[in-house]
XYZ file of C-alpha atoms in Angstrom:
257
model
C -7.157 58.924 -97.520
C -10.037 60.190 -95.287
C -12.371 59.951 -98.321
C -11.467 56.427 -98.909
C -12.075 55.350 -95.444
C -15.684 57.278 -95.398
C -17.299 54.548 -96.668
C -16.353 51.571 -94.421
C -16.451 53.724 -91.357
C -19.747 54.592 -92.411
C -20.714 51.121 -92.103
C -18.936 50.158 -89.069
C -20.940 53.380 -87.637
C -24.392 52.177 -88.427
C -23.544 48.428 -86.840
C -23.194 50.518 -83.348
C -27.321 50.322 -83.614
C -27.422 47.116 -83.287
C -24.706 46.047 -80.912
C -25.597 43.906 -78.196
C -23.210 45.943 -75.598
C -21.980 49.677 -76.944
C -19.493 51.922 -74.739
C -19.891 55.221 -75.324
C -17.731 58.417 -74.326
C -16.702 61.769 -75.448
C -13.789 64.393 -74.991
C -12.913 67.674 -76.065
C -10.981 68.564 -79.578
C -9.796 72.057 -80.389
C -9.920 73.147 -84.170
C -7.129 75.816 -84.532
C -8.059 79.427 -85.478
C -11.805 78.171 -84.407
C -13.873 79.749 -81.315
C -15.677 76.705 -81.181
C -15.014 73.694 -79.274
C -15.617 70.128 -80.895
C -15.889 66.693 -79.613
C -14.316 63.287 -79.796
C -16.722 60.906 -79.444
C -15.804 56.899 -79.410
C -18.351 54.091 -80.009
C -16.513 50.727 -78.747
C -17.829 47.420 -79.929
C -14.852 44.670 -78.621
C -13.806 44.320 -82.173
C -14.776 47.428 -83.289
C -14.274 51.004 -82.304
C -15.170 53.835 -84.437
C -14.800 57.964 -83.424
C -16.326 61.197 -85.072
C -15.326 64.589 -84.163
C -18.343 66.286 -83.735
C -19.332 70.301 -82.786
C -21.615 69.582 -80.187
C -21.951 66.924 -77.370
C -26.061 67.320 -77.368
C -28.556 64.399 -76.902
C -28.987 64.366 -80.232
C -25.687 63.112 -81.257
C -25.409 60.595 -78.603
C -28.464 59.289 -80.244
C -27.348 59.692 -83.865
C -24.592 57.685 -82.885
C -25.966 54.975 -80.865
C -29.534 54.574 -82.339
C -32.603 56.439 -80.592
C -33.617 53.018 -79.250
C -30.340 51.064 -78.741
C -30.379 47.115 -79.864
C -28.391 45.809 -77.010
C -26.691 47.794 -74.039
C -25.479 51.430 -73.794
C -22.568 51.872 -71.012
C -22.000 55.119 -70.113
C -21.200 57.791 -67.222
C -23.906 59.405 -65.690
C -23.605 62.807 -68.321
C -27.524 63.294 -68.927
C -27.346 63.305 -72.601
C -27.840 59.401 -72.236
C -30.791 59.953 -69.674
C -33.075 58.953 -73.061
C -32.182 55.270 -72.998
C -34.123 53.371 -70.733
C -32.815 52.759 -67.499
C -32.548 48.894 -68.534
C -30.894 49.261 -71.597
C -28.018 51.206 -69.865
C -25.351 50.430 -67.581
C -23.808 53.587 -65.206
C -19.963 53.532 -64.899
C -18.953 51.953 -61.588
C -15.895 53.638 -61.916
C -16.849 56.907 -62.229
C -19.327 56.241 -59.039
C -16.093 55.447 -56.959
C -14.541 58.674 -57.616
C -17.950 59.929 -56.830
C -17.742 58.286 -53.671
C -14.388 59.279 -52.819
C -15.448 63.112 -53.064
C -18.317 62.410 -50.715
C -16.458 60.633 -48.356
C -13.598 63.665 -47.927
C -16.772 66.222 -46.423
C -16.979 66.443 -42.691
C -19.838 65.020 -40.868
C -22.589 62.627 -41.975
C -22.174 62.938 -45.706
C -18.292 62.007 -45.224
C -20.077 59.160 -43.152
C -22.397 58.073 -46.266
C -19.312 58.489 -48.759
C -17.029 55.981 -47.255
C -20.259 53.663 -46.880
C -20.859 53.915 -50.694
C -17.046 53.409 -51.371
C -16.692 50.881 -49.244
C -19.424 49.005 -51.295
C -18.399 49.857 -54.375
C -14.900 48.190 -53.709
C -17.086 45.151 -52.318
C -19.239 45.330 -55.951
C -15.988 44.876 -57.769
C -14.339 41.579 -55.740
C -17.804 39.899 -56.289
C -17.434 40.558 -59.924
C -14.000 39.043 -59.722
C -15.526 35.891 -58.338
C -18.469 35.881 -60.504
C -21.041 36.247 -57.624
C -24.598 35.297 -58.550
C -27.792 38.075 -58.911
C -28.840 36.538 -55.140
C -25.643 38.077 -53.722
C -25.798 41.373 -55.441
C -29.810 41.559 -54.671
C -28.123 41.957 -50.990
C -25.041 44.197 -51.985
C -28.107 46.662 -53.608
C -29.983 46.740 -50.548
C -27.146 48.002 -48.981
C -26.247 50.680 -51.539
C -30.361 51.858 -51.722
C -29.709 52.602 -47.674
C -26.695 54.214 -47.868
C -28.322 56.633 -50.687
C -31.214 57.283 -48.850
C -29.266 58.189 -45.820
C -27.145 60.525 -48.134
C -30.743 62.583 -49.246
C -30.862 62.975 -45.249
C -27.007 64.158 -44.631
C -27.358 67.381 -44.464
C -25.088 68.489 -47.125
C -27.066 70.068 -50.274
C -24.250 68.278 -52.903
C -24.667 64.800 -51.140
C -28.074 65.086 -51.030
C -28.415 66.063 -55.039
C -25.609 63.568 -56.114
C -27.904 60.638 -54.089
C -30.997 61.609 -55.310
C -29.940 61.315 -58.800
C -28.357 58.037 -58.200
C -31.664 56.390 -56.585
C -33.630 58.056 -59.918
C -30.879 55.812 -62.007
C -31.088 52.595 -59.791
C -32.188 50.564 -62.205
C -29.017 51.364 -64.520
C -26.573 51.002 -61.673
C -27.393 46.979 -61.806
C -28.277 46.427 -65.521
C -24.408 43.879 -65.532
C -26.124 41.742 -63.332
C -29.172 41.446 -65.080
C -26.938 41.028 -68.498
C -23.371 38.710 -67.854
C -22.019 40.230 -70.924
C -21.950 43.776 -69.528
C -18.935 45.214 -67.498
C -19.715 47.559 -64.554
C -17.499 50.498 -65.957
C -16.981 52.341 -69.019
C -13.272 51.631 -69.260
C -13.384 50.224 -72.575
C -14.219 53.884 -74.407
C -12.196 55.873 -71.691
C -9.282 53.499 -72.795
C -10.206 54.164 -76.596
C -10.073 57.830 -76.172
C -6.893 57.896 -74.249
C -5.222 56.691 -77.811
C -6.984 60.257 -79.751
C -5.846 62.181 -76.476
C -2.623 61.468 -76.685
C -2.461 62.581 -80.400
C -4.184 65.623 -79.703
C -0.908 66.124 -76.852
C 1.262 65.484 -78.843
C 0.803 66.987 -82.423
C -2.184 69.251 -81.033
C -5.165 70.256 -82.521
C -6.391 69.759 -86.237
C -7.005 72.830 -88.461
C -10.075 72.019 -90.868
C -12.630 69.765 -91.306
C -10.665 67.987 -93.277
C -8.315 67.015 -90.706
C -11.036 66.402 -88.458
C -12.345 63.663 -90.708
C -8.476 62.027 -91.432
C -7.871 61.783 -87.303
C -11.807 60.191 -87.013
C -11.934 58.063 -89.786
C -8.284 57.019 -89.551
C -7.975 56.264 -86.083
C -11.286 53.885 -86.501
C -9.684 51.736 -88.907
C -6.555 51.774 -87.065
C -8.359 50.655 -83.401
C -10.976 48.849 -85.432
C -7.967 46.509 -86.994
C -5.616 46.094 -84.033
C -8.636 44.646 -82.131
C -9.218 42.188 -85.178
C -5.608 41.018 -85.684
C -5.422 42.721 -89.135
C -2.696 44.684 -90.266
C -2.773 48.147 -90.750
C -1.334 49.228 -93.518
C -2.479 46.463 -95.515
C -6.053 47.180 -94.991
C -5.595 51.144 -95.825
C -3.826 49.917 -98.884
C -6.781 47.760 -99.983
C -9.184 50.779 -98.631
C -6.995 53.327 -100.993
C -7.682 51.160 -104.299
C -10.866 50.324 -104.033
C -11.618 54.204 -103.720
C -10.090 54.486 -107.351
C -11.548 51.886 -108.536
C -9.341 48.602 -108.271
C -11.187 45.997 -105.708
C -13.754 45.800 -103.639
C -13.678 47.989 -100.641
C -12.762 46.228 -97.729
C -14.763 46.363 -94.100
C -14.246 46.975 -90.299
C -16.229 44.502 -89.399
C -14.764 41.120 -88.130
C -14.299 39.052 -91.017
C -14.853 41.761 -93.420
């Protein structure tokens, strides 16, 4: 079955180049009787989601993956393996910044100060989204955020300093959904994908070859792929299965394929 699916996962792979928005996000996978540790990693497209268990969670996959100059937008966390997209082309998980946030804000003295400043923004970020605010509004809500980050790079505290620093060297990415409407402030659409993998991997636990690696990968992106569409399952493996041996066209991931 995994060798019938290569093909059209293969293509819904290389359509991640040119997506005009791309969430991307990775988690750990054990191989039994292996040392080494692999990698989930999900591309999400709304209709189209595809993962590839990988032995290394390097630059150089994350650009395999999503192109080494991305079409569209690349949402991610704040892992430096995406550092090589430029800062406009990529969007920084709000939601990851909170929790961010919320660390700072639980030290004593003025970095605790400078964390609840930053959370207390962040939440603000979010109910403007919810409202559909307008760029002027946010131009004011980033002031804001720029002077509570520079006042953390003064707080005495060597983490808060570091974690603020690298935050005003990604500005530009922090505002990149209010540049582009199409583009969510968070990265909850791949943590959500890889939640569904996780919860195999707790369940059954860990694959033993390469072979499985590819059946969980290949099988999971048709199955995400075609709940998103509205397509059923079993139908489309079925169709996937005989055009591997040879009796119809192979069917694709791709909306209306």
């Amino acid at each position: 079955m995994a060798r019938a699916l290569q093909a059209p996962v293969q293509q819904a792979a290389a359509s991640c180049h040119g997506a005009a928005v791309l969430h991307m996000d990775e988690t750990s996978w054990r191989q039994a009787g292996s040392g080494t540790r692999h990698w989930v990693w999900a591309t999400v497209q709304p209709q189209v989601v595809v993962y590839q268990v990988l032995p290394s969670r390097a630059r150089y996959v994350a650009q395999a993956l999503a192109g080494e100059r991305p079409a569209g937008v690349l949402v991610t966390d704040r892992y430096a393996v995406y550092d090589w997209v430029a800062p406009e082309r990529r969007q920084v998980c709000w939601a990851h910044l909170l929790r961010d946030f919320e660390r700072i804000a639980g030290r004593a003295g003025a970095a605790g100060g400078v964390g609840r400043r930053l959370l207390g923004l962040g939440r603000v970020l979010f109910r403007w989204r919810a409202r559909d605010a307008g760029p002027a509004e946010f131009a004011r809500l980033q002031a804001r955020v720029h002077q509570a980050l520079e006042r953390g790079t003064r707080s005495g505290c060597r983490r808060t300093a570091q974690t603020c620093a690298n935050l005003l060297a990604q500005e530009v990415s922090l505002w990149t959904f209010v540049r582009h409407p199409g583009v969510e402030p968070t990265n909850n659409a791949a943590e959500q994908a890889l939640r569904t993998v996780v919860l195999k991997r707790k369940i059954s636990g860990p694959t033993r070859s390469m072979r499985g690696q590819q059946f969980v990968a290949r099988g999971f992106s048709a199955m995400e792929s075609c709940r998103r569409q509205g397509r059923d399952l079993r139908d489309w493996m079925e169709q996937a299965l005989r055009a591997w041996l040879g009796a119809g066209p192979m069917p694709s991931l791709l909306p209306g394929g």
